[in-house]
Amino acid sequence: MPSKLGTEERPLRIAIIGSGPSGFYAAHPLLKSGLKVKVDMYDRLPAPYGLVRYGVAPDHAKIKNVTNVFKKIAELPGFSFLGNVNVGKDISVEGLKRFYDAIIFTSGAETDRKLGIPGEDLKGSHTATEFVAWYNGHPDYRSRQFDLSGQVAVIIGQGNVAIDVCRILCKTVEELKNTDIAQHALDALAKSNIKEIHLIGRRGPVQAKFTAAEIREFGELTDCDPIVDPKDLEVSDVSQAELDNPKNAANLKNYKILQSYANRQPSGKPKKFVIHFLESPVELAGKGKLQKLILEKNKLVGEPGKQTAQGTGIKTEMNCDILFRSVGYRGISIEGVPFHDKWGVFPNKDGRVTDGEHVVPGFYTAGWIKRGPSGVVGTNKPDSEETVARLLEDVNQLTPCKQPDTKAVLELLAKKSVWVVSFDDWQKIDASEIARGQKVGKPREKYTSVDEMLSVLK
Ligand code: NAP
């Protein structure tokens, strides 16, 4: 009789696809479950940590300290990192099933949502995701060009990603040079001519999605004044009801900071950070390149907590040299896994992947690719724990894989000339980045290409 999964004789074998926060937060409860578990965590890059490395802003170093927690998880018995392996290309999902009893997809949300307006693809119109990945040294984005020679930058959307992009544009090189920002980005920002940074929200000051700590930082920048028109802070009875609701304490905090900006006189700093509300872009225009933005004034409709923006037909124009659309991330599909194209997620019931109707045995998901792109790093912990709890409930129903052996996977990948980066290998790359950074007063100088990372291991 075959041994039960999760025993010394036959450990439960799990592949986790994606080494960002949700991947590590899934690995931890598995390895601490009391069962004998082997977790192989895959990432298409040689470096782990996903959005913590390539999404969190370089000047928010404290958030990145969570990698110390992830490192401890990676050191637990039963954990292996298989970096530089692209699941779907180097090995198919179908191929992985041979080696694992279950697969957890934690591949995040790699791309961006579209605005769906004319001119969206004009030269000079970018997504925030590209800019963020570029200044964070993501290998896929290092050669992107952002023309910062004009004076006016516009950012569409009022989430924390939009705020990150604005802050990077508002800060001086002095304020950024001791962070782990990619050197190519620091060099480009040093030459930036941007003087006005406009943040455009389709709803009002009470509904903005950014958080207080993030918006407050604009009051303390060396070279930039935050500007809010006091008229924009006049709120309707419905929005006032939202502000009065104790559940919306975070919105009230934002609102008070915005009031403080509206009440202060700009001190004549060289850059202006202007926050706009109740405006939606309806067209981007220009001859061969973005030159202006056409906006429609909005009004809010709906009950407290459910207000949406509705166009009023009143249009305005704004000159614009460069624009970043920051209206949310979006997950991408992996061949062999059901995908909800409209939502950009793997359809699931509490983490069990479904084909839209029925559960797909052995497939699980966690993080942004499970629930959509919301929440901070820590939000992924309970989310991944929920998924792992469902998986552990299913252990006795899982179909044991045919070849429960990581060595066999490594041999297969070696035959395909895939250079698999282990966690020990990554630690060598990590140490080398830190050493490079020390020479220039940065916490690390990232390698921005896969070849550079691999060359450390030669
Ligand atoms: P987000 O918080 O969902 O914000 C998206 C923004 O885009 C909202 O202002 C939304 O407006 C707007 N938007 C969506 N569709 C639009 C359209 N068609 N036209 C105009 N505006 C549109 O997303 P995010 O900024 O990408 O952030 C993702 C998650 O990461 C969030 O949970 C965020 O807090 C987190 N994050 C945290 C930090 C940090 O803690 N420092 C940093 C970065 C990101 P509506 O509100 O009207 O929908």
Coordinates of C-alpha atoms and ligand atoms in Angstrom, one line a residue:
M1 CA 0.0 0.0 0.0
P2 CA 1.5 3.4 -0.9
S3 CA 2.6 5.7 1.9
K4 CA 0.3 8.5 3.0
L5 CA 1.3 12.0 1.7
G6 CA 3.0 14.1 4.4
T7 CA 4.9 11.3 6.1
E8 CA 8.7 10.6 6.4
E9 CA 8.3 7.8 3.8
R10 CA 6.4 10.0 1.4
P11 CA 6.7 13.8 2.0
L12 CA 4.0 16.0 0.6
R13 CA 5.5 17.7 -2.4
I14 CA 4.4 21.2 -3.3
A15 CA 5.6 23.6 -6.1
I16 CA 5.0 27.3 -5.4
I17 CA 5.1 29.4 -8.6
G18 CA 6.4 32.9 -7.7
S19 CA 8.7 34.0 -4.9
G20 CA 7.0 37.2 -3.8
P21 CA 5.3 37.7 -0.4
S22 CA 2.3 35.4 -1.1
G23 CA 4.7 32.6 -2.1
F24 CA 6.8 32.9 1.1
Y25 CA 3.6 33.3 3.2
A26 CA 2.3 30.0 1.7
A27 CA 5.6 28.2 2.2
H28 CA 5.7 29.0 5.9
P29 CA 2.5 27.3 7.1
L30 CA 3.2 24.3 4.9
L31 CA 6.6 23.8 6.4
K32 CA 5.2 24.3 9.9
S33 CA 2.1 22.2 9.4
G34 CA 3.4 19.2 11.3
L35 CA 3.4 17.1 8.1
K36 CA 6.6 16.2 6.3
V37 CA 6.5 18.7 3.4
K38 CA 8.9 19.6 0.6
V39 CA 8.4 23.0 -0.9
D40 CA 10.1 23.9 -4.2
M41 CA 9.6 27.6 -4.9
Y42 CA 10.0 28.7 -8.5
D43 CA 10.7 32.1 -9.9
R44 CA 11.5 33.2 -13.5
L45 CA 14.2 35.5 -12.2
P46 CA 17.4 34.4 -10.3
A47 CA 16.4 36.9 -7.5
P48 CA 13.5 36.1 -5.1
Y49 CA 11.0 38.4 -3.3
G50 CA 8.9 39.6 -6.3
L51 CA 7.2 42.9 -5.7
V52 CA 9.2 43.6 -2.5
R53 CA 12.3 43.8 -4.7
Y54 CA 10.8 45.2 -7.9
G55 CA 7.7 47.0 -6.7
V56 CA 8.3 48.6 -3.3
A57 CA 9.7 52.1 -3.8
P58 CA 13.5 52.4 -3.2
D59 CA 13.0 55.1 -0.6
H60 CA 10.7 52.9 1.5
A61 CA 13.5 50.7 2.8
K62 CA 11.7 49.7 5.9
I63 CA 9.1 47.8 4.0
K64 CA 11.8 45.7 2.4
N65 CA 13.0 44.5 5.8
V66 CA 10.3 41.8 5.4
T67 CA 12.9 40.0 3.2
N68 CA 14.6 39.0 6.5
V69 CA 11.4 37.1 7.4
F70 CA 11.4 35.4 4.0
K71 CA 15.1 34.5 4.3
K72 CA 14.3 32.7 7.5
I73 CA 11.5 30.8 5.8
A74 CA 13.9 29.8 3.0
E75 CA 16.2 28.4 5.6
L76 CA 13.6 26.0 7.0
P77 CA 14.2 22.3 6.3
G78 CA 12.2 21.2 3.3
F79 CA 12.5 24.5 1.4
S80 CA 14.2 24.8 -2.0
F81 CA 14.4 27.8 -4.3
L82 CA 14.5 27.2 -8.1
G83 CA 15.3 30.6 -9.5
N84 CA 15.7 31.5 -13.1
V85 CA 13.1 28.9 -14.2
N86 CA 10.2 30.2 -16.2
V87 CA 7.2 28.0 -15.5
G88 CA 5.1 27.8 -18.7
K89 CA 8.3 28.1 -20.9
D90 CA 11.2 26.1 -19.3
I91 CA 8.8 23.6 -17.9
S92 CA 5.1 23.4 -18.5
V93 CA 2.5 23.2 -15.7
E94 CA 1.5 19.8 -17.1
G95 CA 5.2 18.8 -16.8
L96 CA 5.4 20.0 -13.2
K97 CA 2.5 17.7 -12.2
R98 CA 4.7 14.7 -12.6
F99 CA 6.9 16.0 -9.7
Y100 CA 4.5 17.6 -7.3
D101 CA 1.3 16.5 -5.5
A102 CA 0.0 20.1 -5.6
I103 CA 0.9 23.5 -7.1
I104 CA 0.3 26.9 -5.6
F105 CA 0.3 29.7 -8.1
T106 CA 1.5 33.0 -6.5
S107 CA 2.6 34.7 -9.6
G108 CA 1.2 38.1 -8.7
A109 CA 0.0 40.8 -11.1
E110 CA 2.7 41.6 -13.6
T111 CA 1.0 43.9 -16.0
D112 CA -1.3 46.9 -15.9
R113 CA -4.9 47.8 -16.5
K114 CA -5.8 49.9 -19.5
L115 CA -7.7 53.2 -19.5
G116 CA -9.3 52.4 -22.9
I117 CA -9.1 56.0 -24.2
P118 CA -7.9 57.4 -27.5
G119 CA -4.2 58.3 -27.5
E120 CA -3.3 55.9 -24.6
D121 CA -0.4 54.5 -26.6
L122 CA 1.1 57.8 -27.8
K123 CA 4.8 58.2 -27.2
G124 CA 5.2 59.8 -23.8
S125 CA 2.3 57.8 -22.3
H126 CA 3.5 55.1 -20.0
T127 CA 2.2 52.7 -17.4
A128 CA 3.3 53.2 -13.8
T129 CA 4.2 49.5 -13.7
E130 CA 6.9 50.1 -16.3
F131 CA 8.3 53.1 -14.5
V132 CA 8.3 51.4 -11.1
A133 CA 10.0 48.3 -12.5
W134 CA 12.6 50.5 -14.3
Y135 CA 13.6 52.5 -11.3
N136 CA 13.7 49.3 -9.3
G137 CA 16.1 47.7 -11.7
H138 CA 13.9 44.9 -13.0
P139 CA 15.8 43.1 -15.8
D140 CA 12.8 43.3 -18.2
Y141 CA 12.6 47.1 -18.0
R142 CA 16.1 48.3 -17.6
S143 CA 16.4 49.6 -21.2
R144 CA 13.1 51.5 -21.1
Q145 CA 13.4 55.2 -21.9
F146 CA 11.4 57.9 -20.1
D147 CA 11.8 61.4 -21.6
L148 CA 12.0 63.6 -18.6
S149 CA 13.1 66.7 -20.6
G150 CA 9.6 68.4 -20.5
Q151 CA 8.3 70.3 -17.5
V152 CA 4.9 68.7 -16.9
A153 CA 4.2 65.1 -15.7
V154 CA 0.7 63.7 -15.1
I155 CA -0.1 60.6 -13.1
I156 CA -3.6 59.1 -13.5
G157 CA -5.0 57.2 -10.5
Q158 CA -4.7 57.9 -6.8
G159 CA -3.5 54.6 -5.3
N160 CA -0.2 54.2 -3.5
V161 CA 1.6 53.2 -6.7
A162 CA 0.6 56.5 -8.2
I163 CA 2.0 58.2 -5.1
D164 CA 5.3 56.3 -5.4
V165 CA 5.7 57.4 -8.9
C166 CA 4.9 61.1 -8.0
R167 CA 7.3 61.0 -5.0
I168 CA 10.2 59.6 -7.1
L169 CA 9.6 62.5 -9.6
C170 CA 9.3 65.1 -6.9
K171 CA 12.4 64.1 -4.9
T172 CA 15.9 65.4 -5.5
V173 CA 18.8 63.2 -6.4
E174 CA 20.1 63.9 -2.9
E175 CA 16.9 62.4 -1.4
L176 CA 17.3 59.3 -3.6
K177 CA 21.0 58.6 -3.9
N178 CA 21.3 56.6 -0.7
T179 CA 18.5 54.2 -1.6
D180 CA 18.6 51.0 -3.7
I181 CA 17.2 52.8 -6.7
A182 CA 18.8 51.5 -10.0
Q183 CA 21.7 53.6 -11.0
H184 CA 20.3 54.1 -14.6
A185 CA 17.2 55.6 -13.0
L186 CA 19.1 57.9 -10.7
D187 CA 21.2 59.1 -13.7
A188 CA 18.1 59.8 -15.7
L189 CA 16.3 61.5 -12.8
A190 CA 19.4 63.7 -12.2
K191 CA 18.8 65.2 -15.6
S192 CA 15.0 65.5 -15.2
N193 CA 13.5 68.8 -16.1
I194 CA 10.1 68.0 -14.6
K195 CA 8.8 70.9 -12.5
E196 CA 5.0 70.1 -12.2
I197 CA 3.7 66.8 -11.1
H198 CA -0.1 66.5 -11.4
L199 CA -1.9 63.6 -9.6
I200 CA -5.4 63.1 -11.1
G201 CA -8.2 61.2 -9.3
R202 CA -11.5 60.4 -10.9
R203 CA -13.2 60.6 -7.5
G204 CA -13.0 63.0 -4.6
P205 CA -10.6 63.7 -1.7
V206 CA -12.6 61.4 0.6
Q207 CA -12.4 58.5 -1.8
A208 CA -8.7 58.6 -2.6
K209 CA -7.0 55.2 -2.3
F210 CA -3.6 56.4 -1.1
T211 CA -2.8 56.1 2.6
A212 CA -1.9 58.9 5.1
A213 CA 1.8 57.9 5.7
E214 CA 2.3 58.1 1.9
I215 CA 0.5 61.4 1.2
R216 CA 2.1 63.0 4.3
E217 CA 5.6 62.6 2.8
F218 CA 4.9 65.3 0.3
G219 CA 4.8 67.9 3.0
E220 CA 8.4 67.2 3.8
L221 CA 10.2 67.2 0.5
T222 CA 13.3 69.4 -0.1
D223 CA 12.4 70.8 -3.5
C224 CA 8.6 70.4 -3.9
D225 CA 5.5 72.1 -2.6
P226 CA 2.2 70.1 -2.4
I227 CA -0.7 72.0 -3.8
V228 CA -4.4 71.4 -3.2
D229 CA -7.2 73.8 -4.3
P230 CA -9.3 74.4 -1.2
K231 CA -12.4 74.3 -3.4
D232 CA -11.6 70.7 -4.2
L233 CA -12.0 69.8 -0.6
E234 CA -15.7 71.0 -0.4
V235 CA -17.6 67.8 0.0
S236 CA -21.2 66.8 -0.5
D237 CA -23.4 65.5 2.3
V238 CA -22.8 61.9 1.0
S239 CA -19.1 62.3 1.2
Q240 CA -19.4 64.0 4.6
A241 CA -21.3 60.9 5.7
E242 CA -18.4 58.8 4.6
L243 CA -16.0 61.0 6.5
D244 CA -18.1 60.8 9.6
N245 CA -18.2 57.0 9.6
P246 CA -15.6 55.7 12.1
K247 CA -14.9 52.8 9.7
N248 CA -13.3 55.4 7.3
A249 CA -10.8 56.7 9.8
A250 CA -8.1 56.3 7.2
N251 CA -10.0 58.5 4.7
L252 CA -10.4 61.2 7.4
K253 CA -6.7 61.1 8.0
N254 CA -6.0 61.6 4.3
Y255 CA -8.6 64.4 4.2
K256 CA -6.9 66.3 7.1
I257 CA -3.5 66.1 5.4
L258 CA -5.0 67.4 2.2
Q259 CA -6.6 70.3 4.2
S260 CA -3.2 71.1 5.7
Y261 CA -1.8 71.3 2.1
A262 CA -4.8 73.5 1.0
N263 CA -4.2 75.8 3.9
R264 CA -0.5 76.4 3.4
Q265 CA 1.1 78.9 1.1
P266 CA 3.5 77.3 -1.4
S267 CA 7.0 78.3 -0.3
G268 CA 8.3 78.8 -3.9
K269 CA 10.2 75.5 -4.2
P270 CA 11.3 74.6 -7.7
K271 CA 8.8 71.8 -8.1
K272 CA 5.0 71.6 -7.6
F273 CA 3.0 68.5 -6.7
V274 CA -0.6 69.3 -7.6
I275 CA -3.4 67.0 -6.5
H276 CA -6.6 67.1 -8.6
F277 CA -10.0 65.4 -7.9
L278 CA -13.1 64.5 -9.8
E279 CA -11.4 64.5 -13.2
S280 CA -11.0 61.6 -15.7
P281 CA -8.8 61.6 -18.7
V282 CA -10.9 61.1 -21.9
E283 CA -8.2 61.6 -24.5
L284 CA -4.5 61.9 -24.8
A285 CA -3.5 64.1 -27.8
G286 CA -0.4 65.2 -29.6
K287 CA 1.4 65.1 -33.0
G288 CA 3.5 61.9 -32.9
K289 CA 4.0 62.4 -29.1
L290 CA 1.9 63.2 -26.1
Q291 CA 1.3 67.0 -25.8
K292 CA -1.9 67.4 -24.0
L293 CA -4.5 65.7 -22.0
I294 CA -8.2 66.2 -22.3
L295 CA -10.0 65.8 -19.0
E296 CA -13.7 65.5 -18.1
K297 CA -15.0 66.9 -14.9
N298 CA -16.9 64.2 -12.8
K299 CA -19.5 64.2 -10.2
L300 CA -20.0 61.5 -7.6
V301 CA -23.2 59.4 -7.6
G302 CA -24.3 56.7 -5.3
E303 CA -24.7 56.0 -1.6
P304 CA -22.0 56.6 1.1
G305 CA -19.2 54.1 0.6
K306 CA -20.4 53.2 -2.9
Q307 CA -20.0 56.5 -4.8
T308 CA -18.7 56.3 -8.3
A309 CA -17.5 58.9 -10.7
Q310 CA -19.8 60.0 -13.5
G311 CA -18.8 62.4 -16.3
T312 CA -20.5 65.8 -16.4
G313 CA -19.6 66.5 -20.1
I314 CA -17.5 69.5 -19.0
K315 CA -14.1 69.1 -20.6
T316 CA -10.8 70.9 -19.9
E317 CA -7.3 70.6 -21.4
M318 CA -3.9 70.4 -19.8
N319 CA -0.5 70.5 -21.4
C320 CA 1.4 67.3 -20.6
D321 CA 4.9 66.1 -21.5
I322 CA 4.9 62.7 -19.9
L323 CA 2.0 60.7 -18.4
F324 CA 1.9 57.6 -16.2
R325 CA -1.3 55.5 -16.0
S326 CA -1.5 54.1 -12.5
V327 CA -5.0 52.5 -12.5
G328 CA -4.1 49.1 -11.0
Y329 CA -2.0 46.1 -11.8
R330 CA -3.3 43.0 -13.6
G331 CA -2.3 39.3 -13.4
I332 CA -1.3 37.4 -16.5
S333 CA -2.2 33.8 -17.4
I334 CA 0.1 30.7 -17.3
E335 CA -0.6 28.1 -19.9
G336 CA -2.5 25.1 -18.4
V337 CA -4.1 27.1 -15.6
P338 CA -7.7 28.5 -15.9
F339 CA -7.6 32.3 -16.1
H340 CA -10.3 34.9 -15.6
D341 CA -9.4 37.3 -18.4
K342 CA -11.6 40.2 -17.3
W343 CA -10.4 40.2 -13.7
G344 CA -6.8 39.1 -14.4
V345 CA -6.9 36.4 -11.8
F346 CA -6.9 32.6 -11.5
P347 CA -10.5 31.8 -10.6
N348 CA -10.7 30.2 -7.3
K349 CA -12.8 29.3 -4.2
D350 CA -10.9 30.4 -1.1
G351 CA -7.6 29.5 -2.9
R352 CA -8.7 26.3 -4.7
V353 CA -8.3 27.0 -8.4
T354 CA -11.5 26.4 -10.3
D355 CA -12.3 26.2 -14.0
G356 CA -15.0 28.8 -13.2
E357 CA -17.3 26.1 -11.9
H358 CA -15.4 23.1 -10.6
V359 CA -12.3 22.8 -8.5
V360 CA -9.2 21.8 -10.4
P361 CA -7.6 19.1 -8.2
G362 CA -4.1 19.9 -7.1
F363 CA -4.1 23.6 -8.2
Y364 CA -4.2 26.4 -5.6
T365 CA -3.5 30.1 -5.7
A366 CA -2.7 33.0 -3.3
G367 CA -1.9 36.7 -3.4
W368 CA -2.7 39.2 -6.1
I369 CA -3.2 36.5 -8.8
K370 CA -5.9 35.0 -6.4
R371 CA -7.7 38.1 -5.2
G372 CA -6.6 40.9 -7.5
P373 CA -4.1 43.7 -6.8
S374 CA -5.0 45.0 -3.4
G375 CA -3.5 45.4 0.0
V376 CA 0.0 45.8 1.4
V377 CA 2.7 43.1 1.7
G378 CA 1.2 41.9 5.0
T379 CA -2.3 41.4 3.5
N380 CA -0.8 38.4 1.7
K381 CA -0.1 36.5 4.9
P382 CA -3.7 35.6 5.9
D383 CA -4.6 35.2 2.2
S384 CA -1.8 32.6 1.7
E385 CA -2.7 30.9 5.0
E386 CA -6.3 30.5 3.9
T387 CA -5.1 28.8 0.7
V388 CA -2.7 26.5 2.6
A389 CA -5.5 25.6 5.1
R390 CA -7.6 24.4 2.1
L391 CA -4.7 22.5 0.6
L392 CA -4.1 20.7 3.9
E393 CA -7.8 19.8 4.2
D394 CA -7.4 18.2 0.8
V395 CA -4.2 16.2 1.4
N396 CA -5.8 12.8 1.6
Q397 CA -7.7 13.4 -1.7
L398 CA -4.7 14.6 -3.7
T399 CA -3.4 12.3 -6.5
P400 CA 0.2 11.5 -5.5
C401 CA 2.6 12.6 -8.3
K402 CA 4.5 10.0 -10.3
Q403 CA 8.1 11.1 -9.6
P404 CA 8.4 12.7 -6.1
D405 CA 11.9 13.9 -6.6
T406 CA 13.4 17.4 -7.0
K407 CA 16.7 15.9 -8.4
A408 CA 14.7 14.6 -11.3
V409 CA 13.3 18.1 -12.0
L410 CA 16.8 19.6 -11.9
E411 CA 18.0 16.9 -14.3
L412 CA 15.2 17.7 -16.7
L413 CA 15.9 21.4 -16.5
A414 CA 19.7 20.8 -17.0
K415 CA 18.9 18.8 -20.1
K416 CA 17.1 21.9 -21.4
S417 CA 20.1 24.0 -20.5
V418 CA 18.2 25.9 -17.8
W419 CA 20.6 27.3 -15.2
V420 CA 18.7 26.8 -11.9
V421 CA 19.6 29.3 -9.2
S422 CA 19.4 27.9 -5.7
F423 CA 18.8 30.0 -2.5
D424 CA 22.5 29.6 -1.7
D425 CA 23.3 31.0 -5.2
W426 CA 20.9 33.9 -4.6
Q427 CA 22.7 34.7 -1.3
K428 CA 26.0 35.1 -3.2
I429 CA 24.3 37.5 -5.7
D430 CA 22.7 39.3 -2.7
A431 CA 26.1 39.7 -0.9
S432 CA 27.6 40.9 -4.1
E433 CA 24.9 43.5 -4.6
I434 CA 25.3 44.7 -1.0
A435 CA 29.1 45.0 -1.5
R436 CA 28.6 47.0 -4.7
G437 CA 26.1 49.3 -2.9
Q438 CA 28.5 49.9 0.0
K439 CA 31.0 51.5 -2.3
V440 CA 28.5 54.2 -3.3
G441 CA 26.6 54.6 -0.1
K442 CA 23.5 52.6 -1.1
P443 CA 22.0 49.6 0.7
R444 CA 22.7 47.6 -2.5
E445 CA 23.4 48.2 -6.1
K446 CA 21.1 45.7 -7.9
Y447 CA 22.2 43.7 -10.9
T448 CA 19.7 44.7 -13.6
S449 CA 20.2 41.8 -16.0
V450 CA 20.0 38.1 -15.5
D451 CA 23.4 37.6 -17.1
E452 CA 25.0 40.0 -14.6
M453 CA 23.4 38.0 -11.8
L454 CA 24.5 34.7 -13.2
S455 CA 28.0 36.0 -13.7
V456 CA 28.4 36.3 -9.9
L457 CA 28.1 32.5 -9.8
K458 CA 30.7 31.7 -12.4
Ligands
NAP1 P1 -5.2 51.0 -6.2 O1 -4.9 51.3 -4.8 O2 -6.3 50.1 -6.5 O3 -5.5 52.4 -6.9 C1 -5.9 52.5 -8.2 C2 -6.3 53.9 -8.6 O4 -6.6 53.9 -9.9 C3 -7.5 54.4 -7.8 O5 -7.4 55.7 -7.5 C4 -8.6 54.2 -8.8 O6 -9.7 55.0 -8.6 C5 -7.9 54.6 -10.1 N1 -8.5 54.1 -11.3 C6 -8.9 52.8 -11.6 N2 -9.4 52.8 -12.9 C7 -9.4 54.1 -13.3 C8 -9.8 54.7 -14.5 N3 -10.4 54.0 -15.5 N4 -9.7 56.1 -14.6 C9 -9.1 56.8 -13.6 N5 -8.7 56.3 -12.5 C10 -8.9 54.9 -12.3 O7 -4.0 50.3 -6.9 P2 -2.4 50.6 -6.9 O8 -2.1 52.0 -6.6 O9 -1.9 50.0 -8.1 O10 -1.9 49.8 -5.6 C11 -2.1 48.4 -5.5 C12 -2.0 47.9 -4.1 O11 -0.7 48.1 -3.6 C13 -2.8 48.8 -3.2 O12 -3.5 48.0 -2.2 C14 -1.8 49.7 -2.6 O13 -2.2 50.3 -1.3 C15 -0.6 48.8 -2.5 N6 0.6 49.6 -2.4 C16 1.0 50.0 -1.2 C17 2.2 50.8 -1.0 C18 2.6 51.2 0.3 O14 2.1 50.7 1.3 N7 3.5 52.2 0.4 C19 2.9 51.2 -2.2 C20 2.4 50.8 -3.4 C21 1.3 50.0 -3.5 P3 -11.1 54.5 -7.9 O15 -10.7 54.6 -6.4 O16 -12.1 55.5 -8.3 O17 -11.3 53.1 -8.3

